[in-house]
mmCIF file of C-alpha atoms in Angstrom:
data_model
loop_
_atom_site.group_PDB
_atom_site.id
_atom_site.type_symbol
_atom_site.label_atom_id
_atom_site.label_comp_id
_atom_site.label_asym_id
_atom_site.label_seq_id
_atom_site.Cartn_x
_atom_site.Cartn_y
_atom_site.Cartn_z
ATOM 1 C CA MET Z 1 0.000 0.000 0.000
ATOM 2 C CA THR Z 2 1.239 3.477 -0.837
ATOM 3 C CA THR Z 3 2.031 5.578 2.210
ATOM 4 C CA VAL Z 4 2.322 9.326 2.765
ATOM 5 C CA SER Z 5 6.099 8.967 2.886
ATOM 6 C CA ASP Z 6 6.063 7.074 -0.446
ATOM 7 C CA LEU Z 7 4.302 10.051 -2.024
ATOM 8 C CA ASN Z 8 6.653 12.561 -0.415
ATOM 9 C CA ILE Z 9 3.770 14.617 0.960
ATOM 10 C CA THR Z 10 3.077 16.084 4.373
ATOM 11 C CA ALA Z 11 1.082 13.815 6.674
ATOM 12 C CA PRO Z 12 -2.390 15.231 7.390
ATOM 13 C CA GLU Z 13 -1.628 15.704 11.072
ATOM 14 C CA ASP Z 14 1.518 17.682 10.165
ATOM 15 C CA CYS Z 15 -0.102 20.039 7.623
ATOM 16 C CA GLU Z 16 0.196 23.692 8.524
ATOM 17 C CA THR Z 17 -1.020 25.282 5.291
ATOM 18 C CA MET Z 18 -3.799 24.724 2.786
ATOM 19 C CA ALA Z 19 -1.098 24.305 0.125
ATOM 20 C CA GLN Z 20 0.163 21.230 2.004
ATOM 21 C CA VAL Z 21 -3.388 19.889 2.345
ATOM 22 C CA ARG Z 22 -4.066 20.411 -1.371
ATOM 23 C CA GLU Z 23 -0.755 18.845 -2.370
ATOM 24 C CA GLY Z 24 -1.625 15.780 -0.293
ATOM 25 C CA VAL Z 25 -5.142 15.513 -1.689
ATOM 26 C CA ASP Z 26 -3.913 15.912 -5.273
ATOM 27 C CA ALA Z 27 -1.233 13.229 -4.813
ATOM 28 C CA LEU Z 28 -3.745 10.843 -3.279
ATOM 29 C CA ASP Z 29 -6.257 11.540 -6.064
ATOM 30 C CA ARG Z 30 -3.616 10.550 -8.637
ATOM 31 C CA GLU Z 31 -3.034 7.298 -6.745
ATOM 32 C CA LEU Z 32 -6.783 6.630 -6.510
ATOM 33 C CA VAL Z 33 -7.245 7.195 -10.249
ATOM 34 C CA ALA Z 34 -4.447 4.725 -10.987
ATOM 35 C CA LEU Z 35 -6.040 2.134 -8.691
ATOM 36 C CA ILE Z 36 -9.477 2.625 -10.224
ATOM 37 C CA ALA Z 37 -7.932 2.235 -13.687
ATOM 38 C CA THR Z 38 -6.543 -1.129 -12.591
ATOM 39 C CA ARG Z 39 -9.929 -2.054 -11.110
ATOM 40 C CA ALA Z 40 -11.524 -1.254 -14.481
ATOM 41 C CA LYS Z 41 -9.136 -3.701 -16.148
ATOM 42 C CA TYR Z 42 -10.574 -6.395 -13.857
ATOM 43 C CA MET Z 43 -14.048 -5.411 -15.055
ATOM 44 C CA GLU Z 44 -12.815 -5.906 -18.618
ATOM 45 C CA ALA Z 45 -11.528 -9.346 -17.633
ATOM 46 C CA ALA Z 46 -14.875 -10.167 -16.020
ATOM 47 C CA ALA Z 47 -16.696 -9.125 -19.205
ATOM 48 C CA ARG Z 48 -14.400 -11.379 -21.209
ATOM 49 C CA ILE Z 49 -14.879 -14.337 -18.859
ATOM 50 C CA LYS Z 50 -18.602 -14.180 -18.072
ATOM 51 C CA PRO Z 51 -20.510 -16.454 -20.449
ATOM 52 C CA ASN Z 52 -23.636 -14.331 -20.854
ATOM 53 C CA ARG Z 53 -24.958 -10.841 -20.242
ATOM 54 C CA GLU Z 54 -27.387 -11.999 -17.530
ATOM 55 C CA VAL Z 55 -24.520 -12.765 -15.140
ATOM 56 C CA VAL Z 56 -22.815 -9.370 -15.434
ATOM 57 C CA ARG Z 57 -24.838 -7.981 -12.526
ATOM 58 C CA ASP Z 58 -24.390 -10.211 -9.474
ATOM 59 C CA GLU Z 59 -26.309 -9.012 -6.410
ATOM 60 C CA TRP Z 60 -24.523 -11.455 -4.115
ATOM 61 C CA ARG Z 61 -21.143 -10.100 -5.224
ATOM 62 C CA ILE Z 62 -22.301 -6.485 -4.858
ATOM 63 C CA ASN Z 63 -23.304 -7.164 -1.246
ATOM 64 C CA ASP Z 64 -20.044 -9.021 -0.651
ATOM 65 C CA VAL Z 65 -17.950 -6.111 -1.944
ATOM 66 C CA ILE Z 66 -19.877 -3.551 0.122
ATOM 67 C CA SER Z 67 -19.658 -5.602 3.317
ATOM 68 C CA LYS Z 68 -15.886 -5.970 2.847
ATOM 69 C CA VAL Z 69 -15.536 -2.230 2.237
ATOM 70 C CA ILE Z 70 -17.513 -1.456 5.387
ATOM 71 C CA ALA Z 71 -15.363 -3.833 7.425
ATOM 72 C CA GLU Z 72 -12.137 -2.357 6.022
ATOM 73 C CA SER Z 73 -13.424 1.165 6.604
ATOM 74 C CA GLU Z 74 -14.114 0.368 10.233
ATOM 75 C CA ARG Z 75 -10.685 -1.234 10.565
ATOM 76 C CA VAL Z 76 -8.814 1.808 9.221
ATOM 77 C CA GLY Z 77 -11.062 4.467 10.750
ATOM 78 C CA LEU Z 78 -12.824 5.712 7.609
ATOM 79 C CA SER Z 79 -16.399 6.803 8.169
ATOM 80 C CA THR Z 80 -18.770 4.442 6.415
ATOM 81 C CA SER Z 81 -20.853 7.514 5.583
ATOM 82 C CA ILE Z 82 -18.054 8.218 3.087
ATOM 83 C CA SER Z 83 -16.982 4.742 2.022
ATOM 84 C CA GLU Z 84 -20.324 3.014 1.549
ATOM 85 C CA PRO Z 85 -21.935 5.481 -0.872
ATOM 86 C CA VAL Z 86 -18.653 5.976 -2.748
ATOM 87 C CA TRP Z 87 -18.258 2.226 -3.248
ATOM 88 C CA ARG Z 88 -21.895 1.713 -4.141
ATOM 89 C CA GLU Z 89 -21.462 4.281 -6.905
ATOM 90 C CA LEU Z 90 -18.129 2.756 -7.946
ATOM 91 C CA VAL Z 91 -19.739 -0.679 -8.152
ATOM 92 C CA GLU Z 92 -22.690 0.631 -10.189
ATOM 93 C CA ARG Z 93 -20.395 2.465 -12.597
ATOM 94 C CA SER Z 94 -18.180 -0.622 -12.838
ATOM 95 C CA ILE Z 95 -21.173 -2.798 -13.702
ATOM 96 C CA ALA Z 96 -22.268 -0.314 -16.368
ATOM 97 C CA TYR Z 97 -18.740 -0.350 -17.792
ATOM 98 C CA GLU Z 98 -18.678 -4.148 -17.732
ATOM 99 C CA PHE Z 99 -21.978 -4.230 -19.673
ATOM 100 C CA THR Z 100 -20.475 -1.865 -22.251
ATOM 101 C CA VAL Z 101 -17.383 -4.024 -22.651
ATOM 102 C CA TRP Z 102 -19.456 -7.217 -22.747
ATOM 103 C CA ASP Z 103 -21.674 -5.786 -25.468
ATOM 104 C CA LYS Z 104 -18.743 -4.545 -27.559
ATOM 105 C CA THR Z 105 -17.124 -7.963 -27.524
ATOM 106 C CA ARG Z 106 -20.256 -10.020 -28.123
ATOM 107 C CA LEU Z 107 -22.833 -8.036 -30.083
#
């Protein structure tokens, strides 16, 4: 996992200026975008592997992902009022992307 020291940014508790806060947020946003790009590649793999369009949306898996995110959020001290809605939206957008990829490769 990437740490604050890996990114060469000021730790949140050590920030003294808004410039330091913004630098940290911007660096973390770049890392998040890179991780989401990798996650999207897994959605492409899922679209390639799933045998039919009806199995693209998997309610059991959605609930599994969200419950794991909630547990991890609680473990690291992230408010679930942030993590749960963000991940629900991420999952929905990922499913929509997977449908798009599935359709492009099959239809």
